[in-house]
Coordinates of N, CA, C and O in Angstrom, one line a residue:
X221 N -19.3 -64.5 -13.4 CA -17.9 -64.2 -12.6 C -18.4 -63.9 -11.2 O -17.7 -64.1 -10.4
X222 N -19.5 -63.2 -11.0 CA -19.9 -63.1 -9.6 C -20.0 -64.2 -8.7 O -19.8 -64.2 -7.6
X223 N -20.4 -65.1 -9.3 CA -20.9 -66.5 -8.7 C -19.6 -67.1 -8.2 O -19.5 -67.6 -7.1
X224 N -18.7 -67.1 -9.0 CA -17.3 -67.6 -8.8 C -16.7 -66.8 -7.6 O -16.1 -67.3 -6.6
X225 N -16.9 -65.5 -7.5 CA -16.3 -64.7 -6.4 C -17.1 -64.9 -5.1 O -16.4 -64.9 -4.2
X226 N -18.5 -65.2 -5.3 CA -19.0 -65.2 -4.0 C -18.7 -66.7 -3.5 O -18.6 -66.8 -2.3
X227 N -18.4 -67.8 -4.2 CA -18.0 -68.9 -3.9 C -16.8 -69.0 -3.2 O -16.5 -69.7 -1.9
X228 N -15.9 -68.4 -3.8 CA -14.6 -68.1 -3.2 C -14.6 -67.3 -1.9 O -13.7 -67.6 -1.0
X229 N -15.5 -66.3 -1.8 CA -15.7 -65.5 -0.4 C -16.3 -66.4 0.6 O -15.8 -66.5 1.8
X230 N -17.1 -67.4 0.3 CA -17.9 -68.3 1.1 C -16.8 -69.3 1.6 O -16.9 -69.7 2.9
X231 N -15.9 -69.7 0.9 CA -14.9 -70.7 1.2 C -13.8 -70.1 2.2 O -13.5 -70.5 3.2
X232 N -13.4 -68.8 1.8 CA -12.5 -68.0 2.6 C -13.0 -67.8 4.0 O -12.3 -67.7 5.0
X233 N -14.3 -67.2 4.0 CA -14.9 -67.0 5.1 C -15.1 -68.2 6.2 O -15.0 -68.1 7.3
X234 N -15.4 -69.2 5.7 CA -15.6 -70.4 6.5 C -14.1 -71.2 6.7 O -14.1 -72.2 7.5
X235 N -13.2 -70.9 6.0 CA -11.7 -71.4 6.1 C -11.4 -71.4 7.6 O -10.8 -72.3 8.1
X236 N -11.5 -70.3 8.1 CA -11.1 -69.8 9.5 C -11.8 -70.8 10.5 O -11.2 -71.5 11.3
X237 N -13.1 -71.0 10.2 CA -13.8 -71.7 11.1 C -13.5 -73.3 11.1 O -13.3 -73.9 12.0
X238 N -13.3 -73.6 9.8 CA -12.9 -75.1 9.8 C -11.6 -75.2 10.3 O -11.3 -76.5 10.9
X239 N -10.7 -74.4 10.1 CA -9.3 -74.5 10.8 C -9.3 -74.6 12.3 O -8.7 -75.5 13.0
X240 N -10.4 -73.9 13.0 CA -10.4 -73.9 14.2 C -11.0 -75.0 14.8 O -10.4 -75.8 15.8
X241 N -11.9 -75.8 14.1 CA -12.5 -77.0 14.4 C -11.5 -78.1 14.2 O -11.3 -78.9 15.1
X242 N -10.5 -78.1 13.3 CA -9.6 -78.9 12.8 C -8.7 -78.8 14.1 O -8.2 -79.9 14.6
X243 N -8.1 -77.7 14.5 CA -7.2 -77.7 15.4 C -7.6 -78.1 16.9 O -7.0 -78.8 17.8
X244 N -9.0 -77.8 17.1 CA -9.7 -78.2 18.5 C -9.7 -79.9 18.4 O -9.6 -80.3 19.3
X245 N -10.0 -80.3 17.4 CA -10.3 -81.8 17.2 C -8.9 -82.4 17.5 O -8.8 -83.4 18.3
X246 N -7.9 -82.0 16.9 CA -6.6 -82.6 17.1 C -6.0 -82.3 18.5 O -5.7 -83.4 19.2
X247 N -6.5 -81.0 19.1 CA -6.0 -80.9 20.5 C -6.9 -82.0 21.3 O -6.3 -82.4 22.3
X248 N -8.2 -82.0 21.2 CA -9.0 -83.1 21.9 C -8.3 -84.5 21.6 O -8.4 -85.3 22.9
X249 N -7.8 -84.9 20.6 CA -7.2 -86.2 20.5 C -6.2 -86.4 21.3 O -5.7 -87.4 22.0
X250 N -5.2 -85.3 21.4 CA -3.8 -85.3 22.4 C -4.1 -84.9 23.6 O -3.3 -85.1 24.5
X251 N -5.4 -84.2 23.9 CA -5.6 -83.7 25.3 C -5.2 -84.7 26.5 O -4.9 -84.2 27.6
X252 N -5.5 -86.0 26.4 CA -5.2 -86.8 27.6 C -3.6 -86.9 28.0 O -3.3 -87.0 29.0
X253 N -2.8 -86.7 27.0 CA -1.3 -86.5 27.1 C -0.9 -85.3 27.3 O 0.0 -85.0 28.3
X254 N -1.6 -84.1 26.7 CA -1.0 -82.7 27.0 C -1.4 -82.5 28.5 O -0.6 -81.9 29.3
X255 N -2.7 -82.7 29.0 CA -3.3 -82.4 30.4 C -2.9 -83.5 31.3 O -2.9 -83.3 32.5
X256 N -2.6 -84.6 30.8 CA -2.3 -85.9 31.8 C -3.3 -86.3 32.5 O -3.3 -86.0 33.7
X257 N -4.4 -86.8 31.8 CA -5.6 -87.3 32.6 C -5.2 -88.6 33.4 O -4.7 -89.4 32.7
X258 N -5.1 -88.7 34.4 CA -4.6 -89.7 35.2 C -5.7 -90.5 35.8 O -6.5 -89.8 36.7
X259 N -6.1 -91.6 35.5 CA -7.0 -92.5 36.1 C -8.4 -92.2 35.7 O -9.4 -92.6 36.3
X260 N -8.6 -91.4 34.4 CA -9.8 -91.0 34.2 C -10.2 -91.4 32.7 O -10.2 -90.7 31.7
X261 N -10.2 -92.6 32.4 CA -10.4 -93.4 31.3 C -11.5 -92.7 30.4 O -11.6 -92.4 29.3
X262 N -12.7 -92.5 31.1 CA -13.9 -92.1 30.5 C -14.0 -90.8 29.7 O -14.3 -90.6 28.3
X263 N -13.3 -89.7 30.6 CA -13.1 -88.4 29.8 C -12.0 -88.5 28.6 O -12.2 -87.7 27.7
X264 N -11.0 -89.1 29.0 CA -10.1 -89.4 27.9 C -10.6 -90.1 26.8 O -10.3 -89.6 25.5
X265 N -11.4 -91.2 27.0 CA -11.9 -91.6 25.7 C -12.8 -90.6 25.0 O -13.0 -90.6 23.9
X266 N -13.8 -90.0 25.7 CA -14.8 -89.2 25.0 C -14.1 -88.1 24.4 O -14.4 -87.7 23.3
X267 N -13.0 -87.6 25.1 CA -12.1 -86.5 24.2 C -11.6 -87.1 22.8 O -11.6 -86.4 21.9
X268 N -10.9 -88.1 22.9 CA -10.4 -88.8 21.9 C -11.3 -89.0 20.6 O -11.0 -88.7 19.4
X269 N -12.6 -89.7 21.1 CA -13.5 -89.9 20.0 C -14.3 -88.6 19.5 O -14.3 -88.4 18.3
X270 N -14.5 -87.7 20.3 CA -15.0 -86.3 19.9 C -14.0 -85.7 19.0 O -14.1 -85.0 18.0
X271 N -12.7 -85.8 19.2 CA -11.5 -85.4 18.7 C -11.4 -85.6 17.2 O -11.3 -85.1 16.1
X272 N -11.6 -87.2 17.1 CA -11.4 -87.7 15.8 C -12.8 -87.3 14.8 O -12.5 -87.0 13.8
X273 N -13.8 -87.4 15.5 CA -15.1 -87.1 14.9 C -15.1 -85.6 14.1 O -15.4 -85.2 13.1
X274 N -14.4 -84.6 15.1 CA -14.5 -83.1 14.7 C -13.4 -83.1 13.8 O -13.5 -82.2 12.8
X275 N -12.1 -83.8 13.8 CA -11.2 -83.6 12.8 C -11.7 -84.1 11.3 O -11.4 -83.5 10.2
X276 N -12.5 -85.2 11.5 CA -12.9 -85.7 10.2 C -14.0 -84.7 9.7 O -14.1 -84.6 8.3
X277 N -14.9 -84.5 10.3 CA -16.0 -83.4 9.8 C -15.2 -82.0 9.2 O -15.6 -81.6 8.2
X278 N -14.1 -81.4 10.0 CA -13.4 -80.3 9.5 C -12.8 -80.7 8.2 O -12.9 -79.9 7.3
X279 N -12.2 -81.6 8.1 CA -11.5 -82.2 7.0 C -12.6 -82.4 5.8 O -12.3 -81.8 4.7
X280 N -13.7 -83.1 6.1 CA -14.7 -83.2 5.1 C -15.3 -81.8 4.6 O -15.6 -81.6 3.4
X281 N -15.6 -81.0 5.5 CA -16.1 -79.6 5.0 C -15.3 -78.8 4.4 O -15.5 -78.0 3.5
X282 N -13.9 -79.0 4.5 CA -12.9 -78.3 3.7 C -12.7 -78.8 2.3 O -12.6 -78.1 1.3
X283 N -13.0 -80.3 2.1 CA -12.7 -80.7 0.7 C -14.2 -80.6 0.0 O -14.2 -80.9 -1.2
X284 N -15.3 -80.7 0.8 CA -16.6 -80.8 0.1 C -17.5 -79.6 0.6 O -18.0 -79.8 1.7
X285 N -18.1 -78.9 -0.4 CA -18.9 -78.1 0.0 C -20.2 -78.7 0.4 O -21.1 -78.1 1.3
X286 N -20.5 -79.6 -0.2 CA -21.8 -80.3 0.0 C -21.8 -80.9 1.4 O -23.0 -80.9 1.9
X287 N -21.0 -81.2 2.3 CA -21.0 -81.7 3.5 C -21.1 -80.6 4.5 O -21.4 -80.8 5.6
X288 N -21.1 -79.2 3.9 CA -21.4 -78.2 5.0 C -22.8 -78.1 5.3 O -23.1 -77.4 6.2
X289 N -23.7 -78.8 4.6 CA -25.1 -78.7 4.9 C -25.4 -79.8 6.1 O -26.4 -79.3 6.8
X290 N -24.4 -80.5 6.8 CA -24.5 -80.9 8.0 C -23.5 -80.4 8.9 O -23.3 -81.1 10.0
X291 N -23.0 -79.2 9.0 CA -22.2 -78.5 9.5 C -22.9 -78.2 11.0 O -22.1 -77.9 12.0
X292 N -24.2 -78.3 11.0 CA -24.8 -78.0 12.4 C -24.3 -79.2 13.6 O -24.6 -78.8 14.5
X293 N -23.8 -80.3 13.1 CA -23.4 -81.2 13.9 C -22.3 -80.8 14.8 O -22.0 -81.1 15.8
X294 N -21.4 -79.9 14.0 CA -20.0 -79.6 14.7 C -20.3 -78.8 16.2 O -20.0 -79.0 17.1
X295 N -21.2 -77.7 16.3 CA -21.7 -77.2 17.4 C -22.2 -78.2 18.7 O -22.2 -78.0 19.6
X296 N -23.1 -79.1 18.0 CA -23.7 -80.1 18.9 C -22.5 -80.9 19.6 O -22.4 -81.0 20.7
X297 N -21.4 -81.2 18.8 CA -20.3 -81.9 19.3 C -19.8 -81.1 20.2 O -19.1 -81.5 21.4
X298 N -19.4 -80.0 19.9 CA -18.9 -78.9 20.8 C -19.5 -78.8 21.9 O -18.8 -78.7 23.1
X299 N -20.8 -78.9 22.1 CA -21.5 -78.6 23.3 C -21.5 -79.9 24.2 O -21.3 -79.8 25.4
X300 N -21.2 -81.1 23.6 CA -21.1 -82.3 24.2 C -19.4 -82.2 24.9 O -19.4 -82.6 26.1
X301 N -18.5 -81.8 24.1 CA -17.1 -81.6 24.8 C -17.3 -80.7 26.0 O -16.7 -81.1 27.0
X302 N -17.9 -79.8 25.7 CA -18.2 -78.6 27.0 C -18.9 -79.1 28.1 O -18.3 -79.0 29.3
X303 N -19.8 -80.2 28.0 CA -20.6 -80.5 29.3 C -20.1 -81.9 29.8 O -20.4 -82.2 30.6
X304 N -19.3 -82.7 28.8 CA -18.8 -83.9 29.3 C -18.2 -84.0 30.5 O -18.4 -85.2 31.1
X305 N -17.4 -83.1 31.2 CA -16.8 -83.4 32.4 C -17.9 -83.5 33.7 O -17.8 -84.2 34.5
X306 N -19.1 -82.8 33.2 CA -20.1 -82.7 34.2 C -21.0 -84.2 34.1 O -21.5 -84.5 35.1
X307 N -21.1 -84.6 32.8 CA -22.0 -85.7 32.6 C -21.1 -87.0 33.0 O -21.5 -87.9 33.6
X308 N -19.8 -87.1 32.8 CA -18.9 -88.1 33.1 C -17.8 -87.7 34.2 O -16.9 -87.2 33.6
X309 N -18.2 -87.6 35.3 CA -17.3 -87.2 36.2 C -17.1 -88.2 37.4 O -18.3 -88.1 38.4
X310 N -16.0 -88.6 37.8 CA -15.6 -89.4 39.0 C -16.8 -90.3 39.2 O -17.0 -90.7 40.5
X311 N -17.2 -91.0 38.2 CA -18.3 -92.0 38.7 C -19.4 -91.5 39.3 O -20.4 -92.3 39.5
X312 N -19.7 -90.2 39.2 CA -20.8 -89.7 40.0 C -21.7 -89.0 38.8 O -22.7 -88.6 39.2
X313 N -21.3 -89.0 37.7 CA -21.8 -88.5 36.7 C -23.2 -89.2 36.3 O -23.5 -90.2 36.8
X314 N -23.7 -88.9 35.3 CA -24.9 -89.7 34.6 C -24.6 -91.0 34.1 O -25.3 -91.8 34.0
X315 N -23.2 -91.1 33.7 CA -22.7 -92.3 32.9 C -21.4 -92.9 33.7 O -20.5 -92.5 33.6
X316 N -21.8 -93.5 35.0 CA -20.5 -93.8 35.7 C -19.7 -95.0 35.4 O -20.0 -96.0 35.2
X317 N -18.7 -94.5 34.5 CA -17.8 -95.6 34.0 C -16.5 -95.8 34.8 O -15.5 -96.3 34.0
X318 N -16.2 -95.2 35.6 CA -14.9 -95.4 36.4 C -15.0 -96.2 37.6 O -16.0 -96.8 38.2
X319 N -13.6 -96.6 38.2 CA -13.7 -97.6 39.1 C -13.5 -96.9 40.5 O -13.4 -95.6 40.5
X320 N -14.2 -97.6 41.4 CA -14.1 -97.0 42.8 C -12.6 -96.5 43.1 O -11.4 -97.2 42.9
X321 N -12.5 -95.2 43.9 CA -11.1 -94.8 44.3 C -10.6 -94.1 43.4 O -9.3 -93.8 43.4
X322 N -11.0 -93.9 42.1 CA -10.3 -93.1 41.2 C -10.1 -91.5 41.4 O -10.9 -91.2 42.4
X323 N -9.0 -91.2 41.0 CA -8.8 -89.5 41.4 C -10.0 -88.8 40.8 O -10.4 -89.0 39.6
X324 N -10.1 -87.5 41.3 CA -11.1 -86.5 40.8 C -10.5 -85.9 39.4 O -9.3 -85.9 39.4
X325 N -11.3 -85.2 38.6 CA -11.0 -84.5 37.5 C -10.2 -83.2 38.1 O -10.6 -82.6 38.9
X326 N -9.1 -83.1 37.4 CA -8.4 -81.8 37.9 C -9.1 -80.5 37.3 O -9.8 -80.6 36.1
X327 N -8.5 -79.4 37.6 CA -9.1 -78.1 37.1 C -8.7 -78.2 35.7 O -9.4 -77.6 34.9
X328 N -7.4 -78.5 35.4 CA -7.1 -78.4 33.9 C -7.8 -79.2 33.1 O -8.1 -78.8 32.0
X329 N -8.3 -80.3 33.5 CA -9.1 -81.1 32.7 C -10.5 -80.5 32.5 O -11.0 -80.4 31.3
X330 N -11.0 -79.9 33.4 CA -12.4 -79.1 33.1 C -12.1 -78.1 32.4 O -12.9 -77.8 31.5
X331 N -11.0 -77.3 32.7 CA -10.8 -76.0 31.7 C -10.6 -76.3 30.3 O -11.0 -75.7 29.4
X332 N -9.8 -77.4 30.1 CA -9.5 -77.9 28.6 C -10.8 -78.1 28.1 O -10.9 -77.7 26.9
X333 N -11.6 -79.0 28.4 CA -12.9 -79.3 27.8 C -13.8 -78.1 27.5 O -14.3 -77.9 26.6
X334 N -13.6 -77.3 28.7 CA -14.7 -76.0 28.4 C -14.1 -75.0 27.5 O -15.0 -74.6 26.6
X335 N -13.0 -74.8 27.5 CA -12.3 -73.9 26.4 C -12.5 -74.6 25.1 O -13.0 -74.0 24.1
X336 N -12.0 -75.8 25.0 CA -12.1 -76.6 23.6 C -13.5 -76.6 23.1 O -13.8 -76.3 21.9
X337 N -14.4 -76.8 24.1 CA -15.9 -76.9 23.6 C -16.5 -75.5 23.2 O -17.2 -75.6 22.1
X338 N -16.2 -74.6 23.8 CA -16.5 -73.3 23.5 C -16.1 -72.8 22.3 O -16.7 -72.2 21.5
X339 N -14.8 -73.2 22.0 CA -14.2 -72.8 20.5 C -14.8 -73.5 19.5 O -15.4 -73.0 18.4
X340 N -15.1 -74.9 19.6 CA -15.9 -75.7 18.6 C -17.3 -75.1 18.4 O -17.8 -75.1 17.3
X341 N -17.9 -74.6 19.6 CA -19.5 -74.4 19.3 C -19.3 -72.9 18.6 O -20.1 -72.9 17.5
X342 N -18.7 -71.9 19.1 CA -18.2 -71.0 18.1 C -18.1 -71.1 16.7 O -18.6 -70.4 15.9
X343 N -16.9 -71.7 16.4 CA -16.5 -72.0 15.1 C -17.5 -72.8 14.2 O -17.9 -72.6 13.1
X344 N -18.3 -73.6 14.9 CA -19.5 -74.5 14.3 C -20.7 -73.7 13.9 O -21.1 -73.7 12.8
X345 N -21.1 -72.9 14.9 CA -22.0 -71.9 14.4 C -21.7 -71.0 13.6 O -22.5 -70.9 12.4
X346 N -20.4 -70.4 13.4 CA -20.2 -69.6 12.4 C -20.1 -70.4 11.0 O -20.3 -69.8 9.9
X347 N -19.5 -71.6 11.0 CA -19.4 -72.5 9.8 C -20.9 -72.8 9.2 O -21.2 -72.7 8.2
X348 N -21.8 -73.0 10.3 CA -23.3 -73.4 10.0 C -24.0 -72.0 9.1 O -24.6 -72.1 8.2
X349 N -23.7 -70.9 9.8 CA -24.2 -69.7 9.3 C -23.6 -69.5 7.9 O -24.3 -68.9 6.8
X350 N -22.2 -69.6 7.8 CA -21.8 -69.3 6.4 C -22.1 -70.3 5.5 O -22.4 -69.8 4.3
X351 N -22.5 -71.5 5.6 CA -23.1 -72.4 4.8 C -24.4 -72.0 4.4 O -24.9 -72.1 3.2
X352 N -25.3 -71.5 5.4 CA -26.6 -70.9 4.9 C -26.6 -69.8 4.1 O -27.3 -69.6 3.3
X353 N -25.5 -68.8 4.4 CA -25.7 -67.8 3.5 C -25.1 -68.1 2.2 O -25.7 -67.6 1.3
X354 N -24.0 -69.3 2.1 CA -23.8 -69.4 0.6 C -24.9 -70.0 -0.1 O -25.0 -69.8 -1.3
X355 N -25.8 -70.7 0.7 CA -26.9 -71.3 -0.1 C -28.0 -70.5 -0.3 O -28.6 -70.6 -1.5
X356 N -28.0 -69.4 0.5 CA -29.2 -68.5 0.2 C -28.7 -67.6 -0.9 O -29.6 -67.0 -1.9
X357 N -27.3 -67.4 -1.2 CA -27.0 -66.7 -2.5 C -27.1 -67.2 -3.9 O -27.1 -66.8 -4.9
X358 N -27.1 -68.7 -3.6 CA -27.1 -69.5 -4.9 C -28.5 -69.5 -5.5 O -29.6 -69.0 -5.1

């Protein structure tokens, strides 16, 4: 009986983190239209790809406890979302993918990525720790 209660507690405690990752992933998919990234294909593409991967990870973690063993990937993706404006920015970043004369990233674009990335990092760390606590109890 206790094992069933512990499993239910582990799922319930990580459910909030999974929900945050899913919402952040969906937001990142929609962010080019919400924030209206104009002329910034690279940041829009990286947000959409990161959002799709995060949403798939969150869905997988919600459906399968076995996938939670690789939940450490979620905070890594969150860190990428957080730093991506600095890595790929206005053709001067580490990966210059933009055309000459393109507009600079707006403050809304920077803040959007920093906030979404921070939420994903925090939720991913909580999910990873909850998964480790669940395995330690078993």
